[in-house]
Short mmCIF file of C-alpha atoms and ligand atoms in Angstrom, two decimals:
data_model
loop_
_atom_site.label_atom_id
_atom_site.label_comp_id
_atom_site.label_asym_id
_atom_site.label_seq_id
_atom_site.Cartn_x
_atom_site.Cartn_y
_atom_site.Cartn_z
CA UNK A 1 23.21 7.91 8.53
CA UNK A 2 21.49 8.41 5.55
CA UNK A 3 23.42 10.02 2.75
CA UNK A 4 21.36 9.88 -1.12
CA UNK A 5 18.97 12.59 -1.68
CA UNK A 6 15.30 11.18 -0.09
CA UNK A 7 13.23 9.57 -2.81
CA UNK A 8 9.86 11.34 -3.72
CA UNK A 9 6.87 9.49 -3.40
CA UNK A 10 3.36 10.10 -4.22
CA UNK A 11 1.60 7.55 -1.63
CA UNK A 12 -2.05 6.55 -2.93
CA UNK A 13 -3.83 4.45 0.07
CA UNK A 14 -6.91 3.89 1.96
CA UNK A 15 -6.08 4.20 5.51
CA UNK A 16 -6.74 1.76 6.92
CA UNK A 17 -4.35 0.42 9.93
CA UNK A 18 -1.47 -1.27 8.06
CA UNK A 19 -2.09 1.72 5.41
CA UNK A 20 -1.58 4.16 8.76
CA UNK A 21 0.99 2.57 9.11
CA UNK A 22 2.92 2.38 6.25
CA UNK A 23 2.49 6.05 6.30
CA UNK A 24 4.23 6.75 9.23
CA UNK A 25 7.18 4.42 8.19
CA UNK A 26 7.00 6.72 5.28
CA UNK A 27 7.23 9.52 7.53
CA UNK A 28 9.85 8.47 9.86
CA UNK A 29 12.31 7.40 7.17
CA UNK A 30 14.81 9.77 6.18
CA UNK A 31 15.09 8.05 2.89
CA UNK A 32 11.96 8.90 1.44
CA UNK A 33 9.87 12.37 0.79
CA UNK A 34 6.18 11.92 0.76
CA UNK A 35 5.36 14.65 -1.32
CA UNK A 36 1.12 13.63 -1.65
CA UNK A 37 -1.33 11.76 -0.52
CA UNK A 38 -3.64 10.58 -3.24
CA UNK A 39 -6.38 8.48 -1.45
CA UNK A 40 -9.16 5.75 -2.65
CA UNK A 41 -12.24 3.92 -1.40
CA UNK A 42 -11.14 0.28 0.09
CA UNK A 43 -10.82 -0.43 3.72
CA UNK A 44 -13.01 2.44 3.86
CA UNK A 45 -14.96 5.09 1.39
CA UNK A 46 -12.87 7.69 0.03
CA UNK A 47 -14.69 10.51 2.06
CA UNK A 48 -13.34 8.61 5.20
CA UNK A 49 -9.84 7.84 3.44
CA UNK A 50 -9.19 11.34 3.24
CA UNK A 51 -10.70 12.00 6.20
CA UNK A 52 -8.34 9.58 7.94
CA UNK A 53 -4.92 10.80 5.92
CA UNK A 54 -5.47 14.13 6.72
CA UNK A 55 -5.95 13.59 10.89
CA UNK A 56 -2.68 11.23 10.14
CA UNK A 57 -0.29 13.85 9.04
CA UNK A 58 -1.72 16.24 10.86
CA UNK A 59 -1.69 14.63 14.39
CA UNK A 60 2.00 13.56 13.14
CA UNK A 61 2.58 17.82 12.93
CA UNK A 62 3.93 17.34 8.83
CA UNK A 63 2.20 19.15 6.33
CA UNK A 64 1.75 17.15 3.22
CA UNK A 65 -1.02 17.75 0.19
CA UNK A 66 -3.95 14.96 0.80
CA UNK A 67 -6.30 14.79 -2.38
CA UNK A 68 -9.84 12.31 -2.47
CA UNK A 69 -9.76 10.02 -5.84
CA UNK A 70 -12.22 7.12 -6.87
CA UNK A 71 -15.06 6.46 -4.72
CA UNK A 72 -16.14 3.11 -6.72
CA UNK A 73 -14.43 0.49 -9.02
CA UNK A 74 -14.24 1.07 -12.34
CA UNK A 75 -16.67 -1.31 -13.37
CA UNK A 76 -18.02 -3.51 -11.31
CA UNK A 77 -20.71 -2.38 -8.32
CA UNK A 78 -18.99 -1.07 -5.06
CA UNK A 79 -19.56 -2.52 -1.81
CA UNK A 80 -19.69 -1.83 1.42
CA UNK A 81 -16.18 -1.46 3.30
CA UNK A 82 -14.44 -4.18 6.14
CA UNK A 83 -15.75 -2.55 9.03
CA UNK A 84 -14.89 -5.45 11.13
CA UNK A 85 -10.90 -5.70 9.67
CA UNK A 86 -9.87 -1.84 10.34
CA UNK A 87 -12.91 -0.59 12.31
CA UNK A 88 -16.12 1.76 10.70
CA UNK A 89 -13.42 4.34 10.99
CA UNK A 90 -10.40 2.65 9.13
CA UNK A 91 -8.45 3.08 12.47
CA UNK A 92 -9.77 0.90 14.55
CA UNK A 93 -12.96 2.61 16.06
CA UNK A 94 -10.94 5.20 17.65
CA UNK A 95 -12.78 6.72 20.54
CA UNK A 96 -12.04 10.41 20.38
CA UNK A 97 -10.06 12.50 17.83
CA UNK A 98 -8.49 15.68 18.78
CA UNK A 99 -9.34 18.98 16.65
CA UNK A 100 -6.89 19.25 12.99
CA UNK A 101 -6.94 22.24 10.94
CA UNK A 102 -5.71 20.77 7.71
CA UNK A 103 -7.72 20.67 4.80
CA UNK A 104 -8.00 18.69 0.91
CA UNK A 105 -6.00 19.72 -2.02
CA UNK A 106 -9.24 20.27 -4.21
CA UNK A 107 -7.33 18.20 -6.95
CA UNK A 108 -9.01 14.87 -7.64
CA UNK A 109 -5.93 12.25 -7.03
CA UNK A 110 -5.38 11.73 -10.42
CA UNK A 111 -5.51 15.09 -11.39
CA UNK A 112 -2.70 15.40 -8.53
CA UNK A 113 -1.01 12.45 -9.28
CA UNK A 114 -0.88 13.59 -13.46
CA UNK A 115 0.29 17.67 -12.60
CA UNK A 116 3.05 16.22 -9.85
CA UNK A 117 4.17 13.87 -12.51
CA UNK A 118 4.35 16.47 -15.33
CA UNK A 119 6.04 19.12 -12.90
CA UNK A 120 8.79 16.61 -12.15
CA UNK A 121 9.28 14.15 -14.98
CA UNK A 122 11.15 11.05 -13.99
CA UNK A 123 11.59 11.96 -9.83
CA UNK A 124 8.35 10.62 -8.27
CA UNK A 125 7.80 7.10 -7.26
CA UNK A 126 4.05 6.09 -6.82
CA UNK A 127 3.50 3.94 -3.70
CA UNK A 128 0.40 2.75 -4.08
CA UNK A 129 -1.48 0.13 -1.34
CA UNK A 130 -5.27 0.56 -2.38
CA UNK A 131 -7.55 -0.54 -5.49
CA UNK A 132 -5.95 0.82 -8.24
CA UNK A 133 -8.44 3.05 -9.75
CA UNK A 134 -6.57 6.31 -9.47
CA UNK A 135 -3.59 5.24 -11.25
CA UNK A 136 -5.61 3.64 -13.92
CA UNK A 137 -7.78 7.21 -13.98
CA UNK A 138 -4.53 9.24 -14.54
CA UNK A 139 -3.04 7.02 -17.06
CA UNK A 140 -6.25 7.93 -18.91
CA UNK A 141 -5.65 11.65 -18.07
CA UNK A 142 -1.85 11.54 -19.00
CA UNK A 143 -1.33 8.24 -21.52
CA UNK A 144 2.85 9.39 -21.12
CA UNK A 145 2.62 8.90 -17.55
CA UNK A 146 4.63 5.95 -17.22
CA UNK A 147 7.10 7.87 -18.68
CA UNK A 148 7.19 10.48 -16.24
CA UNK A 149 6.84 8.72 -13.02
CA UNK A 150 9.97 6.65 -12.02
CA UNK A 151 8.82 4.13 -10.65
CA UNK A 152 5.61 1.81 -9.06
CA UNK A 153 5.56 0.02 -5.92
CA UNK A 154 2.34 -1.58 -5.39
CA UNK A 155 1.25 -3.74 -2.32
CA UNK A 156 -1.34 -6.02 -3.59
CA UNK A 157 -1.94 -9.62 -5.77
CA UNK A 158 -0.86 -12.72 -4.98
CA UNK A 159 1.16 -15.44 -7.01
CA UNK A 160 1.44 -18.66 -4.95
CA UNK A 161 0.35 -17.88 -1.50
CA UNK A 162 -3.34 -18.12 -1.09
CA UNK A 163 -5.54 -15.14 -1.60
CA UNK A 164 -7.26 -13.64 1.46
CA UNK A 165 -10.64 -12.45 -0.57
CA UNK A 166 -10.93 -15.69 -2.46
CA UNK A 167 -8.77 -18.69 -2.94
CA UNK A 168 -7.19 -16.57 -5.42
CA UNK A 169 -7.33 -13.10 -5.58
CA UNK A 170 -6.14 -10.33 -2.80
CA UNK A 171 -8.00 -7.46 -1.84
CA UNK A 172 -6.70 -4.77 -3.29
CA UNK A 173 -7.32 -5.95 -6.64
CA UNK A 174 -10.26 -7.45 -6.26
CA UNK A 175 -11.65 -4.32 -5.19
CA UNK A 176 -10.99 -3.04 -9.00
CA UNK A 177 -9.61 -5.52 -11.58
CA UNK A 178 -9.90 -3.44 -14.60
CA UNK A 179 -8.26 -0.99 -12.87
CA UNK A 180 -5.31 -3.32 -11.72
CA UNK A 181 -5.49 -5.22 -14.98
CA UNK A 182 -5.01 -1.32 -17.35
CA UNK A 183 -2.26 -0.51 -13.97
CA UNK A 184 -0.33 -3.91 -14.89
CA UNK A 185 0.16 -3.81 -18.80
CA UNK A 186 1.19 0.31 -18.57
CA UNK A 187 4.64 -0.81 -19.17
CA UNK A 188 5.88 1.31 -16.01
CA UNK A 189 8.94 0.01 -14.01
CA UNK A 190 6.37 -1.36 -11.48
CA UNK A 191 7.30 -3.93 -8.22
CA UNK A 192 4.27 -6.14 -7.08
CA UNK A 193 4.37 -6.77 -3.39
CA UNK A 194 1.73 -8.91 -2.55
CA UNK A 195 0.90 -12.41 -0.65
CA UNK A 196 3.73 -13.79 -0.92
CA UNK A 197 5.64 -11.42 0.95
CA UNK A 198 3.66 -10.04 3.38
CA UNK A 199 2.11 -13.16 4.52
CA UNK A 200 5.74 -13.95 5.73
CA UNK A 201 6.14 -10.89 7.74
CA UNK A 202 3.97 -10.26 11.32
CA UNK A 203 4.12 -7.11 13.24
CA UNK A 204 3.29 -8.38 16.87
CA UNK A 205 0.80 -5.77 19.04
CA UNK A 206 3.49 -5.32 21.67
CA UNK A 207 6.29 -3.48 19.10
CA UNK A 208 3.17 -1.10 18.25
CA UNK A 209 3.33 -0.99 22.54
CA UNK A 210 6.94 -0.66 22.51
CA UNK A 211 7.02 1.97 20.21
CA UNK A 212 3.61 3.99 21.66
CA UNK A 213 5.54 3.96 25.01
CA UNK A 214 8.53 5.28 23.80
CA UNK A 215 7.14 8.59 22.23
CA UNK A 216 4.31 8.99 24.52
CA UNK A 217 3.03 11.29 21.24
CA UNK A 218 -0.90 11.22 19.69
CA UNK A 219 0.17 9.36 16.57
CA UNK A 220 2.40 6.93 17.73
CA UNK A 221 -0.92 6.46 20.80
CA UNK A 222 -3.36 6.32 17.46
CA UNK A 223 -1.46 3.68 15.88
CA UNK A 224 -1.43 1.19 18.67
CA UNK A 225 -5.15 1.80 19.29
CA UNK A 226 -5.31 0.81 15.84
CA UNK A 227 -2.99 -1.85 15.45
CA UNK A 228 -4.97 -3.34 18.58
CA UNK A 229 -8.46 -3.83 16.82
CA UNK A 230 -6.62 -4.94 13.48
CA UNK A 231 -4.89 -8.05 15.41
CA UNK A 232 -7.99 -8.90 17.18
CA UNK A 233 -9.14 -9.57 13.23
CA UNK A 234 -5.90 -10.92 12.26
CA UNK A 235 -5.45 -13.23 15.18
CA UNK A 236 -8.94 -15.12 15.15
CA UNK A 237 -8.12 -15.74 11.18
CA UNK A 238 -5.06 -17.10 11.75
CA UNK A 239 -3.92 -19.92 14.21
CA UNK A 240 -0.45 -18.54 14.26
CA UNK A 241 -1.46 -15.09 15.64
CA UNK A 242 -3.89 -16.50 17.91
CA UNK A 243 -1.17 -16.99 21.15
CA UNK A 244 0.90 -13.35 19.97
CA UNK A 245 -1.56 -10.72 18.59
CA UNK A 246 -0.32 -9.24 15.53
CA UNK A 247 -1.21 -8.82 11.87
CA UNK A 248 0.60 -9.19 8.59
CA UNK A 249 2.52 -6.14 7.68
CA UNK A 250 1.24 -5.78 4.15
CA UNK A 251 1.35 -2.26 3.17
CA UNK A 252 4.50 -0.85 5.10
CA UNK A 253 6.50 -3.79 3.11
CA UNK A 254 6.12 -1.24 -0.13
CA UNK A 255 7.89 1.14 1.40
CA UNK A 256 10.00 -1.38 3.17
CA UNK A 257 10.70 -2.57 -0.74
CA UNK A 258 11.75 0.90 -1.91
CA UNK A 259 14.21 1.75 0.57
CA UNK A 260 15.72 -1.81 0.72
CA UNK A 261 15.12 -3.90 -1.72
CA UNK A 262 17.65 -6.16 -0.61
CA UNK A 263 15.40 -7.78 1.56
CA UNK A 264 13.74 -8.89 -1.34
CA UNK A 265 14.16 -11.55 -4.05
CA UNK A 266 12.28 -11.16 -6.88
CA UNK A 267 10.50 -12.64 -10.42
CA UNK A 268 10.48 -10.67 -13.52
CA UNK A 269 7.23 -11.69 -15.94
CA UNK A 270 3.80 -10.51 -17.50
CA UNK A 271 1.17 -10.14 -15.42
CA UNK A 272 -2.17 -10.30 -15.89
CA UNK A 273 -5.45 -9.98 -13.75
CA UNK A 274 -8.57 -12.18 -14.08
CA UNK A 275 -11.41 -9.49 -14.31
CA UNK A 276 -14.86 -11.48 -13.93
CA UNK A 277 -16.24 -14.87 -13.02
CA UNK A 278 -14.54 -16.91 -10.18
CA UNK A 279 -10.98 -16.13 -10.35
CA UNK A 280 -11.90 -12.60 -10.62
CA UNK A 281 -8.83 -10.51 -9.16
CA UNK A 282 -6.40 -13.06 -9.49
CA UNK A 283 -3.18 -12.56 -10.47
CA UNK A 284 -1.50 -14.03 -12.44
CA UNK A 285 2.31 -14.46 -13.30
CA UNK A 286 4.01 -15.80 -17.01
CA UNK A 287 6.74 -17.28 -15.04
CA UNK A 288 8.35 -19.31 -17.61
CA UNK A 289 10.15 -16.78 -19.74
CA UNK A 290 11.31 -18.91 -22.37
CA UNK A 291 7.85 -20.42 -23.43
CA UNK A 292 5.43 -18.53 -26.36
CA UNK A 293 1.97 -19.99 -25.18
CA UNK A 294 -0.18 -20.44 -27.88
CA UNK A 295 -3.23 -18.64 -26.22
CA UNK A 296 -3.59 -15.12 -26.85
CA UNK A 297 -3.28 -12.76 -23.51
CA UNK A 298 0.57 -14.18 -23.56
CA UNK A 299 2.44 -12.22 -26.05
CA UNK A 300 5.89 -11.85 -25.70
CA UNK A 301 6.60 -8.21 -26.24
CA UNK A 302 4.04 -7.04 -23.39
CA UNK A 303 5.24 -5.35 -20.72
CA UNK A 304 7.13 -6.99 -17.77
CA UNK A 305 6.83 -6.27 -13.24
CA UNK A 306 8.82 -7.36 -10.81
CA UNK A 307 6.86 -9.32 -8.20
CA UNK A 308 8.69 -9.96 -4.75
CA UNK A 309 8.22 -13.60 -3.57
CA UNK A 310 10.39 -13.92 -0.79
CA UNK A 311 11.35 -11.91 1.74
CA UNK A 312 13.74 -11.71 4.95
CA UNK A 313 11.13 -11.28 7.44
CA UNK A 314 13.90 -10.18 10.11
CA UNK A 315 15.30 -7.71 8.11
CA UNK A 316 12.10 -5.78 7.61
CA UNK A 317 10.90 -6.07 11.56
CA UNK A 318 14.05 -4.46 12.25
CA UNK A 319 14.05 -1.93 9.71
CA UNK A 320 10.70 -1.08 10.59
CA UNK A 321 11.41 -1.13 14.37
CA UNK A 322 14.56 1.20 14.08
CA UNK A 323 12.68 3.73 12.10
CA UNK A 324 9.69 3.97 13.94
CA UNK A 325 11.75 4.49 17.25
CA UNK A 326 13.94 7.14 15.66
CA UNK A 327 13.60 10.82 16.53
CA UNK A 328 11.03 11.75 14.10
CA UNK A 329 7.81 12.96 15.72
CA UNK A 330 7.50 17.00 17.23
CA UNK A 331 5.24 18.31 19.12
C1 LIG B 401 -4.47 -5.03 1.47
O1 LIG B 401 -5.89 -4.88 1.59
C2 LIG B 401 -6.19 -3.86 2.51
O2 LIG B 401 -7.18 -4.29 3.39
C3 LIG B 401 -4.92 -3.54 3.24
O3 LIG B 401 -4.85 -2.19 3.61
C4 LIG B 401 -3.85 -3.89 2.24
O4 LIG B 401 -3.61 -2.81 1.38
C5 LIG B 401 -4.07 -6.40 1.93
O5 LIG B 401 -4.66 -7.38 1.13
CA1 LIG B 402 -4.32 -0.54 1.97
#
């Protein structure tokens, strides 16, 4: 039994499978309150983002404002999206899609993201699992913001486990690293899940089964289609995968994160993001609190994230498997 109020989240993503399903974790847990849907280009353009968080929630039967954001990075040139990691349609090449009636909040996401903020100073938690460019776009609409939100969650960076876009640097902020870099020095209470967490934690194909056969329902049906062309990706990267499909649960672990930390241990230290040349997108964590490095970038009074670095993978199958077989889909 649950028994604290449900924490309110703004959820900014670009579904995307493990984005999908983060979403329904979201959805399922009686913890949290997803009270928007700010979307973002990334596994997919924005148009198709939106596209894809609308059908979601609305295949899922919950009514929840979905707004578009950035199409591009900040800066540097977009290009195109993985088609061959979550499909041309971000879930998996799905081959039909039923009729939805639910349309876009005309609000650009960080319009959204500043007027939710403002209407509810200090309740609303940003999840955020996509380049970072609307949160960087409404701290330029709303400098106070960090003051108003209560918290960030991010999924993205790495610190010591390898980076899947480069030797260094993870998607998501590789996709914009001025974006992550202005997101990062805020001085927000912000978590960084990235790497080094959810490289730890697989979600085999047959719990998506499991779970599909359970509710016999269109979105629990949409995410195992889903789930299925993701592992084929995951699985022919990685030896590990190869005998048991599955894929590393990297976005659901925010939420995981926010509704037990727990499962978590954590670092505390600047962070900073390398924005051009060959470590461009990486991470990068002052882990040695004591020290004043002489090189500038370093300072001592700049702000501080928490950045999860291990995690009990276990723990968060089982949380994730309990909620997701709950009651919490209608027809
Ligand atoms: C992150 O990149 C995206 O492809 C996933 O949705 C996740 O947010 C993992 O590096
Ligand atoms: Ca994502």
């Amino acid at each position: 039994m649950h028994t604290t109020a449900p924490r309110k989240v703004i959820f900014d993503t670009d579904p995307g499978v493990d984005d999908a399903m983060a979403l329904y974790f979201a959805l399922a847990h009686p913890g949290i309150e997803v009270v928007g849907i700010t979307t973002t280009f990334g596994n997919v353009s924005v148009e198709q983002a939106a596209a894809n968080a609308l059908y979601l929630t609305a295949i899922a039967n919950r009514s929840v404002p979905v707004t578009q954001g950035v199409s591009t990075p900040w800066c540097k040139p977009g290009e195109a999206p993985p088609d061959y990691i979550h499909g041309a349609d971000g879930l998996g090449n799905l081959p039909s899609r039923v009729a939805t009636t639910n349309r876009l909040d005309p609000r650009a996401s960080a319009q959204f993201i500043v007027d939710m903020a403002r209407a509810q100073p200090g309740a609303i938690t940003l999840v955020a699992v996509g380049p970072l460019g609307n949160l960087s776009l409404a701290l330029k609409l709303e400098p106070a913001l960090p003051r108003l939100l209560r918290e960030v969650i991010l999924m993205g960076g790495t610190i010591t486990e390898p980076g899947n876009v480069s030797p260094v640097a993870e998607s998501n902020i590789w996709n914009d690293p001025h974006a992550a870099e202005q997101v990062f020095g805020a001085g927000w209470p912000l978590t960084m899940v990235g790497l080094d967490v959810t490289h730890r934690v697989v979600t085999p194909l047959t719990l998506f089964r499991r779970i599909a056969e359970h509710h016999r329902h269109p979105a629990t049906d949409t995410l195992h289609h889903a789930v299925g062309f993701y592992s084929r990706f995951y699985s022919a990267q990685h030896p590990r995968l190869a005998s048991d499909p599955g894929c590393f649960a990297h976005d659901v672990l925010a939420f995981v994160y926010l509704v037990s930390p727990a499962l978590f241990t954590r670092e505390r230290g600047c962070i900073r993001v390398a924005t051009d040349g060959l470590a461009q997108g990486q991470t990068m964590l002052k882990r040695l609190a004591h020290l004043n490095y002489p090189q500038p970038g370093w300072e001592a009074n700049r702000p501080l994230a928490d950045v999860c670095m291990q995690v009990d993978a276990a723990g968060c199958l089982a949380l994730f498997e309990q909620t997701l077989m709950a009651d919490w889909l209608t027809r």
